[in-house]
Amino acid sequence: MIDEILVHYEELHNKFKQLNEVFNEKHITERVKHIDKMILEDPHFYNKEESKQFLKEQMKLKKLLEQWSRLKELYEDVGVLIELLEEGNNDVEKELIKTNKILSTFLKDFEIKMILNNENDESDAIVTIHSGAGGTEANDWASMLSRMYIRWVENKGYKYKVLDLVEGDKVGIKSITFNVYGPYSYGYLKSESGVHRLVRLSPFDTNNKRHTSFASVFVLPDIEDTVEIDINESDLKIETFRSSGAGGQHVNKTDSAVRITHEPTGIVVSCQNERSQYQNKANALKILKAKLYELELEKKKREKDKIEESKDDIGWGNQIRTYVLHPYKMVKDLRTKVESPNPEDVLDGNIDAFIISYLQHEAKRSNS
């Protein structure tokens, strides 16, 4: 057992050294001091438009420094415990096993936090799932994906709220939009944007034939309180309609559901899960704001890098992941080549291996 810990510690030691080279503690400390000085010396600081962004940056950097300090402390503690054990003090064995495990978890978490350093990575997320062509099969698949992400949210200890839901005619869902509330929820879930493909023996086919189904996932940052996006009321076409459930059964008898079309861009959003038309409109505007913000980011990125808009890449011919339930069992991410032989486990919300691999893959690509 101890030999395994020593080998593991050597791996952690190498990872810590790599992080130490990347993490510029001095620069971050100086940046925090600079913002502190701005706050103290400028009597009008809180009245300025950019104050909110500076305060957000200050809080993020201070938290990062605290985590780094804790990581260094754990690393040093494990080193001391190993020295004591090698000197013959066997009483520290249990403490070493426990501390080494904490260090491993903390190091992995900090590594991901270092990767999730893009604008809005810390934000809450807005997730939309659409079923593809195929009626019942595709609707059921969209419902399975929805359950997978909700289980992931619950496993993380995050919260979620359904903003819009269009149920299938018989089973499943045609589309769903929900908010995910939790630290770095957008940073993690942005890796899931794309087309997801399912291969299985259909439970709806009397001939028990194999079917392939598709569903698309779009993930946006919830930037409602952090970014100013001007929306001209005259550019909006706002329609109300009656909220409905499966089979056309009305959820309530008033036209509380809201659909908003942003005419200059053609973006359409809807919300029908609140009883109040006012709340549905507010939620629909929030989704619209996030989509317009993403559109602006994509335009800037296209101008800078001369690449196609990222959303144009999300088409039925561009799948990011395949889930095979028959004739064999496997989930494979087509971007990172990461695989799992246990699709049931993946569909139960255990998707961290795919998320983390994608984030590491993108980090390496951007640094190359």
Short mmCIF file of C-alpha atoms in Angstrom, two decimals:
data_model
loop_
_atom_site.label_atom_id
_atom_site.label_comp_id
_atom_site.label_asym_id
_atom_site.label_seq_id
_atom_site.Cartn_x
_atom_site.Cartn_y
_atom_site.Cartn_z
CA MET A 1 0.00 0.00 0.00
CA ILE A 2 2.77 2.44 0.98
CA ASP A 3 4.75 1.60 -2.16
CA GLU A 4 1.66 2.52 -4.21
CA ILE A 5 1.34 5.83 -2.35
CA LEU A 6 5.01 6.63 -2.97
CA VAL A 7 4.57 5.97 -6.70
CA HIS A 8 1.37 8.03 -6.71
CA TYR A 9 3.10 10.84 -4.82
CA GLU A 10 5.83 10.92 -7.46
CA GLU A 11 3.12 11.46 -10.11
CA LEU A 12 1.53 14.21 -7.99
CA HIS A 13 4.96 15.75 -7.46
CA ASN A 14 5.49 16.00 -11.24
CA LYS A 15 2.01 17.50 -11.73
CA PHE A 16 2.62 20.00 -8.94
CA LYS A 17 5.91 21.07 -10.55
CA GLN A 18 4.13 21.61 -13.89
CA LEU A 19 1.42 23.68 -12.21
CA ASN A 20 4.02 25.67 -10.29
CA GLU A 21 5.63 26.65 -13.60
CA VAL A 22 2.30 27.74 -15.07
CA PHE A 23 0.70 29.42 -12.04
CA ASN A 24 2.15 32.92 -11.77
CA GLU A 25 1.52 33.56 -8.08
CA LYS A 26 3.54 36.79 -8.05
CA HIS A 27 1.66 38.30 -11.00
CA ILE A 28 -1.75 37.35 -9.56
CA THR A 29 -0.85 38.76 -6.12
CA GLU A 30 0.26 42.04 -7.72
CA ARG A 31 -2.98 42.21 -9.72
CA VAL A 32 -5.07 41.77 -6.55
CA LYS A 33 -3.06 44.51 -4.82
CA HIS A 34 -3.62 46.79 -7.83
CA ILE A 35 -7.41 46.32 -7.67
CA ASP A 36 -7.37 46.79 -3.88
CA LYS A 37 -5.51 50.08 -4.39
CA MET A 38 -8.04 51.23 -7.00
CA ILE A 39 -10.91 50.58 -4.59
CA LEU A 40 -9.23 52.37 -1.69
CA GLU A 41 -7.94 55.40 -3.59
CA ASP A 42 -10.84 56.11 -5.94
CA PRO A 43 -13.84 57.53 -4.01
CA HIS A 44 -16.04 57.09 -7.10
CA PHE A 45 -14.99 53.50 -7.80
CA TYR A 46 -18.37 51.91 -7.02
CA ASN A 47 -20.19 54.41 -9.24
CA LYS A 48 -18.22 53.42 -12.32
CA GLU A 49 -19.64 50.99 -14.87
CA GLU A 50 -16.56 48.76 -14.86
CA SER A 51 -16.47 48.39 -11.04
CA LYS A 52 -18.56 45.21 -11.15
CA GLN A 53 -16.05 43.52 -13.45
CA PHE A 54 -13.08 44.56 -11.29
CA LEU A 55 -14.79 43.24 -8.15
CA LYS A 56 -15.58 39.97 -9.89
CA GLU A 57 -11.95 39.64 -11.02
CA GLN A 58 -10.70 40.48 -7.52
CA MET A 59 -12.90 37.83 -5.91
CA LYS A 60 -11.87 35.20 -8.48
CA LEU A 61 -8.12 35.90 -8.08
CA LYS A 62 -8.28 35.94 -4.28
CA LYS A 63 -10.08 32.60 -4.29
CA LEU A 64 -7.47 31.19 -6.68
CA LEU A 65 -4.65 32.35 -4.39
CA GLU A 66 -6.36 30.75 -1.38
CA GLN A 67 -6.71 27.46 -3.27
CA TRP A 68 -3.07 27.60 -4.36
CA SER A 69 -1.96 28.24 -0.78
CA ARG A 70 -4.00 25.23 0.40
CA LEU A 71 -2.57 23.08 -2.39
CA LYS A 72 1.01 23.98 -1.43
CA GLU A 73 0.22 23.24 2.20
CA LEU A 74 -1.17 19.77 1.35
CA TYR A 75 1.80 19.03 -0.90
CA GLU A 76 4.25 19.93 1.87
CA ASP A 77 2.26 17.93 4.46
CA VAL A 78 2.42 14.76 2.35
CA GLY A 79 6.16 15.27 1.83
CA VAL A 80 6.73 15.59 5.61
CA LEU A 81 4.59 12.51 6.36
CA ILE A 82 6.56 10.46 3.81
CA GLU A 83 9.83 11.54 5.45
CA LEU A 84 8.51 10.52 8.89
CA LEU A 85 7.39 7.14 7.55
CA GLU A 86 10.76 6.51 5.91
CA GLU A 87 12.41 7.30 9.26
CA GLY A 88 10.40 4.46 10.82
CA ASN A 89 7.44 6.34 12.31
CA ASN A 90 4.63 3.95 11.29
CA ASP A 91 2.05 5.92 13.33
CA VAL A 92 1.70 8.40 10.44
CA GLU A 93 0.63 5.77 7.89
CA LYS A 94 -3.14 6.39 8.18
CA GLU A 95 -2.64 10.15 8.12
CA LEU A 96 -0.44 9.83 5.03
CA ILE A 97 -3.05 7.77 3.16
CA LYS A 98 -5.78 10.27 4.04
CA THR A 99 -3.73 13.41 3.22
CA ASN A 100 -2.41 11.95 -0.02
CA LYS A 101 -5.97 11.25 -1.16
CA ILE A 102 -7.03 14.83 -0.34
CA LEU A 103 -3.98 16.19 -2.20
CA SER A 104 -4.83 14.10 -5.27
CA THR A 105 -8.42 15.40 -5.37
CA PHE A 106 -7.38 19.00 -4.70
CA LEU A 107 -4.66 18.91 -7.35
CA LYS A 108 -7.04 17.54 -9.98
CA ASP A 109 -9.63 20.20 -9.10
CA PHE A 110 -7.07 23.02 -9.25
CA GLU A 111 -5.77 21.75 -12.58
CA ILE A 112 -9.27 22.03 -14.05
CA LYS A 113 -9.75 25.49 -12.50
CA MET A 114 -6.56 26.60 -14.28
CA ILE A 115 -8.03 25.39 -17.57
CA LEU A 116 -11.39 27.04 -16.91
CA ASN A 117 -10.02 30.57 -17.10
CA ASN A 118 -11.95 31.89 -20.09
CA GLU A 119 -14.55 34.61 -19.82
CA ASN A 120 -17.83 33.25 -18.40
CA ASP A 121 -16.40 29.83 -17.45
CA GLU A 122 -17.48 30.55 -13.87
CA SER A 123 -21.02 31.42 -14.98
CA ASP A 124 -24.18 29.41 -14.58
CA ALA A 125 -25.27 27.61 -17.73
CA ILE A 126 -28.32 27.54 -19.98
CA VAL A 127 -28.70 24.12 -21.61
CA THR A 128 -30.99 23.44 -24.59
CA ILE A 129 -31.61 19.98 -26.05
CA HIS A 130 -33.45 19.42 -29.36
CA SER A 131 -34.48 16.03 -30.70
CA GLY A 132 -33.46 15.28 -34.28
CA ALA A 133 -35.48 13.77 -37.10
CA GLY A 134 -37.10 10.45 -36.26
CA GLY A 135 -40.17 11.23 -34.16
CA THR A 136 -40.62 8.89 -31.20
CA GLU A 137 -37.07 7.50 -31.30
CA ALA A 138 -35.43 10.92 -31.36
CA ASN A 139 -37.79 12.33 -28.72
CA ASP A 140 -36.97 9.46 -26.38
CA TRP A 141 -33.25 10.02 -26.97
CA ALA A 142 -33.57 13.74 -26.18
CA SER A 143 -35.33 12.76 -22.94
CA MET A 144 -32.51 10.33 -22.06
CA LEU A 145 -29.91 13.08 -22.64
CA SER A 146 -31.92 15.48 -20.50
CA ARG A 147 -31.97 12.94 -17.68
CA MET A 148 -28.21 12.37 -18.08
CA TYR A 149 -27.40 16.05 -17.60
CA ILE A 150 -29.85 16.47 -14.72
CA ARG A 151 -28.24 13.50 -12.96
CA TRP A 152 -24.82 15.10 -13.55
CA VAL A 153 -26.15 18.34 -12.02
CA GLU A 154 -27.46 16.45 -8.98
CA ASN A 155 -24.21 14.48 -8.59
CA LYS A 156 -22.28 17.78 -8.55
CA GLY A 157 -24.55 19.21 -5.87
CA TYR A 158 -25.71 21.89 -8.32
CA LYS A 159 -29.28 23.07 -8.88
CA TYR A 160 -31.35 23.33 -12.04
CA LYS A 161 -34.59 24.89 -13.20
CA VAL A 162 -36.56 24.00 -16.33
CA LEU A 163 -37.32 27.13 -18.37
CA ASP A 164 -39.04 25.59 -21.39
CA LEU A 165 -40.24 22.09 -22.24
CA VAL A 166 -41.96 20.78 -25.36
CA GLU A 167 -42.97 17.17 -24.85
CA GLY A 168 -43.15 14.57 -27.61
CA ASP A 169 -46.49 13.52 -29.07
CA LYS A 170 -46.21 10.03 -27.53
CA VAL A 171 -43.04 9.79 -25.45
CA GLY A 172 -39.94 11.82 -24.66
CA ILE A 173 -39.36 15.48 -25.48
CA LYS A 174 -38.98 17.55 -28.61
CA SER A 175 -36.97 20.18 -26.77
CA ILE A 176 -36.02 21.34 -23.30
CA THR A 177 -34.18 24.39 -21.95
CA PHE A 178 -33.00 24.54 -18.36
CA ASN A 179 -30.74 26.66 -16.17
CA VAL A 180 -27.87 25.03 -14.28
CA TYR A 181 -26.78 26.86 -11.13
CA GLY A 182 -23.36 26.02 -9.72
CA PRO A 183 -19.72 27.20 -9.84
CA TYR A 184 -18.15 26.72 -13.28
CA SER A 185 -21.29 25.01 -14.60
CA TYR A 186 -20.88 26.72 -18.00
CA GLY A 187 -17.14 26.01 -18.04
CA TYR A 188 -17.80 22.31 -17.60
CA LEU A 189 -20.91 21.92 -19.74
CA LYS A 190 -19.70 23.93 -22.74
CA SER A 191 -17.89 20.73 -23.75
CA GLU A 192 -21.28 19.11 -24.36
CA SER A 193 -22.41 21.42 -27.19
CA GLY A 194 -22.87 19.40 -30.35
CA VAL A 195 -24.74 16.46 -31.80
CA HIS A 196 -25.11 13.26 -29.77
CA ARG A 197 -25.84 9.97 -31.56
CA LEU A 198 -27.54 6.89 -30.10
CA VAL A 199 -27.46 3.37 -31.57
CA ARG A 200 -29.73 0.76 -29.98
CA LEU A 201 -32.43 -1.84 -30.46
CA SER A 202 -35.59 0.24 -30.50
CA PRO A 203 -38.06 -0.40 -27.66
CA PHE A 204 -40.71 1.10 -29.95
CA ASP A 205 -40.09 -1.19 -32.93
CA THR A 206 -42.18 -4.38 -32.92
CA ASN A 207 -39.58 -5.97 -35.24
CA ASN A 208 -36.84 -5.21 -32.67
CA LYS A 209 -34.64 -3.53 -35.28
CA ARG A 210 -31.58 -1.42 -34.58
CA HIS A 211 -32.17 2.34 -34.80
CA THR A 212 -29.91 5.39 -34.85
CA SER A 213 -31.17 8.60 -33.23
CA PHE A 214 -29.75 12.11 -32.97
CA ALA A 215 -30.18 15.03 -30.59
CA SER A 216 -28.38 18.37 -30.43
CA VAL A 217 -27.16 20.07 -27.28
CA PHE A 218 -26.45 23.81 -27.02
CA VAL A 219 -24.86 25.31 -23.90
CA LEU A 220 -24.77 29.05 -23.25
CA PRO A 221 -23.37 31.06 -20.33
CA ASP A 222 -25.98 32.76 -18.15
CA ILE A 223 -24.58 36.27 -18.42
CA GLU A 224 -27.67 38.16 -17.25
CA ASP A 225 -25.99 39.99 -14.37
CA THR A 226 -22.47 40.34 -15.76
CA VAL A 227 -22.72 41.68 -19.31
CA GLU A 228 -24.72 44.53 -20.80
CA ILE A 229 -26.55 43.54 -23.98
CA ASP A 230 -28.81 46.20 -25.47
CA ILE A 231 -31.99 44.76 -26.89
CA ASN A 232 -34.22 47.13 -28.84
CA GLU A 233 -37.89 46.42 -28.10
CA SER A 234 -38.79 47.32 -31.68
CA ASP A 235 -36.61 44.41 -32.89
CA LEU A 236 -38.69 41.91 -30.94
CA LYS A 237 -41.76 40.01 -32.05
CA ILE A 238 -43.42 38.82 -28.84
CA GLU A 239 -46.16 36.19 -29.01
CA THR A 240 -48.12 34.55 -26.22
CA PHE A 241 -49.72 31.13 -26.34
CA ARG A 242 -51.19 28.56 -24.02
CA SER A 243 -48.71 26.30 -22.21
CA SER A 244 -49.26 22.68 -23.11
CA GLY A 245 -48.05 19.26 -22.07
CA ALA A 246 -47.96 15.85 -23.68
CA GLY A 247 -50.94 15.01 -25.86
CA GLY A 248 -52.04 18.63 -25.96
CA GLN A 249 -53.20 18.65 -22.33
CA HIS A 250 -53.15 22.26 -21.14
CA VAL A 251 -51.05 23.08 -18.13
CA ASN A 252 -53.19 26.13 -17.43
CA LYS A 253 -56.01 27.99 -19.12
CA THR A 254 -54.28 31.32 -19.78
CA ASP A 255 -51.93 32.40 -22.56
CA SER A 256 -48.94 32.52 -20.19
CA ALA A 257 -46.31 30.98 -22.49
CA VAL A 258 -44.10 33.45 -24.37
CA ARG A 259 -42.24 33.17 -27.67
CA ILE A 260 -39.82 35.95 -28.67
CA THR A 261 -38.33 36.40 -32.12
CA HIS A 262 -35.35 38.72 -32.49
CA GLU A 263 -36.02 39.86 -36.05
CA PRO A 264 -32.54 41.21 -36.99
CA THR A 265 -30.91 37.84 -36.26
CA GLY A 266 -33.86 35.45 -36.60
CA ILE A 267 -33.18 33.97 -33.15
CA VAL A 268 -36.32 32.48 -31.60
CA VAL A 269 -36.65 31.67 -27.90
CA SER A 270 -39.60 30.53 -25.82
CA CYS A 271 -40.50 29.83 -22.22
CA GLN A 272 -43.65 28.23 -20.85
CA ASN A 273 -42.80 26.62 -17.52
CA GLU A 274 -43.81 29.51 -15.26
CA ARG A 275 -47.45 30.20 -14.48
CA SER A 276 -46.94 33.93 -14.95
CA GLN A 277 -46.61 35.45 -18.43
CA TYR A 278 -44.30 38.07 -16.90
CA GLN A 279 -41.92 35.41 -15.53
CA ASN A 280 -41.94 33.50 -18.81
CA LYS A 281 -41.11 36.69 -20.70
CA ALA A 282 -38.27 37.49 -18.29
CA ASN A 283 -36.80 34.00 -18.71
CA ALA A 284 -37.17 34.12 -22.50
CA LEU A 285 -35.36 37.47 -22.59
CA LYS A 286 -32.58 35.99 -20.47
CA ILE A 287 -32.09 33.16 -22.96
CA LEU A 288 -32.21 35.64 -25.86
CA LYS A 289 -29.62 37.83 -24.18
CA ALA A 290 -27.28 34.85 -23.74
CA LYS A 291 -27.71 33.85 -27.40
CA LEU A 292 -27.05 37.38 -28.64
CA TYR A 293 -23.96 37.59 -26.44
CA GLU A 294 -22.67 34.30 -27.81
CA LEU A 295 -23.34 35.56 -31.35
CA GLU A 296 -21.24 38.65 -30.67
CA LEU A 297 -18.39 36.54 -29.28
CA GLU A 298 -18.51 34.31 -32.34
CA LYS A 299 -18.37 37.32 -34.67
CA LYS A 300 -15.31 38.69 -32.87
CA LYS A 301 -13.66 35.31 -32.92
CA ARG A 302 -14.38 34.92 -36.63
CA GLU A 303 -12.91 38.33 -37.38
CA LYS A 304 -9.81 37.54 -35.35
CA ASP A 305 -9.16 33.94 -36.32
CA LYS A 306 -11.00 33.84 -39.66
CA ILE A 307 -12.91 30.75 -38.71
CA GLU A 308 -16.53 29.72 -39.14
CA GLU A 309 -19.01 30.40 -36.38
CA SER A 310 -18.93 27.57 -33.84
CA LYS A 311 -22.66 27.00 -34.02
CA ASP A 312 -22.51 26.35 -37.75
CA ASP A 313 -20.38 23.34 -36.87
CA ILE A 314 -23.19 21.80 -34.88
CA GLY A 315 -25.06 19.95 -37.61
CA TRP A 316 -26.36 16.46 -38.05
CA GLY A 317 -23.19 15.50 -39.92
CA ASN A 318 -20.91 16.65 -37.11
CA GLN A 319 -21.42 14.40 -34.11
CA ILE A 320 -19.33 14.86 -30.99
CA ARG A 321 -20.23 11.63 -29.22
CA THR A 322 -21.74 8.24 -30.02
CA TYR A 323 -23.59 6.07 -27.50
CA VAL A 324 -23.88 2.42 -28.61
CA LEU A 325 -26.21 0.06 -26.71
CA HIS A 326 -26.30 -2.64 -29.44
CA PRO A 327 -24.68 -4.78 -30.89
CA TYR A 328 -21.99 -3.92 -28.31
CA LYS A 329 -21.80 -1.37 -25.49
CA MET A 330 -19.63 1.70 -25.75
CA VAL A 331 -19.66 5.48 -25.51
CA LYS A 332 -17.00 7.25 -27.60
CA ASP A 333 -16.18 10.93 -27.84
CA LEU A 334 -15.19 11.59 -31.44
CA ARG A 335 -13.12 14.68 -30.55
CA THR A 336 -10.88 13.26 -27.81
CA LYS A 337 -11.25 9.52 -28.62
CA VAL A 338 -12.09 8.86 -24.95
CA GLU A 339 -14.25 5.76 -24.54
CA SER A 340 -16.34 4.05 -21.87
CA PRO A 341 -17.54 0.44 -22.05
CA ASN A 342 -20.42 1.27 -19.70
CA PRO A 343 -23.05 3.44 -21.43
CA GLU A 344 -25.56 2.86 -18.62
CA ASP A 345 -23.16 4.52 -16.18
CA VAL A 346 -22.58 7.42 -18.57
CA LEU A 347 -26.31 7.91 -19.15
CA ASP A 348 -26.71 7.98 -15.37
CA GLY A 349 -24.78 11.24 -15.33
CA ASN A 350 -21.19 10.07 -14.93
CA ILE A 351 -19.74 12.18 -17.75
CA ASP A 352 -16.83 13.89 -15.95
CA ALA A 353 -14.22 11.78 -17.77
CA PHE A 354 -15.52 13.09 -21.12
CA ILE A 355 -15.81 16.68 -19.89
CA ILE A 356 -12.33 16.82 -18.35
CA SER A 357 -10.69 15.12 -21.33
CA TYR A 358 -12.28 17.65 -23.67
CA LEU A 359 -11.16 20.61 -21.53
CA GLN A 360 -7.60 19.27 -21.39
CA HIS A 361 -7.70 18.58 -25.13
CA GLU A 362 -8.80 22.16 -25.88
CA ALA A 363 -6.22 23.62 -23.48
CA LYS A 364 -3.42 21.73 -25.22
CA ARG A 365 -4.71 22.78 -28.63
CA SER A 366 -4.89 26.47 -27.69
CA ASN A 367 -1.37 26.37 -26.23
CA SER A 368 0.17 24.64 -29.24
#
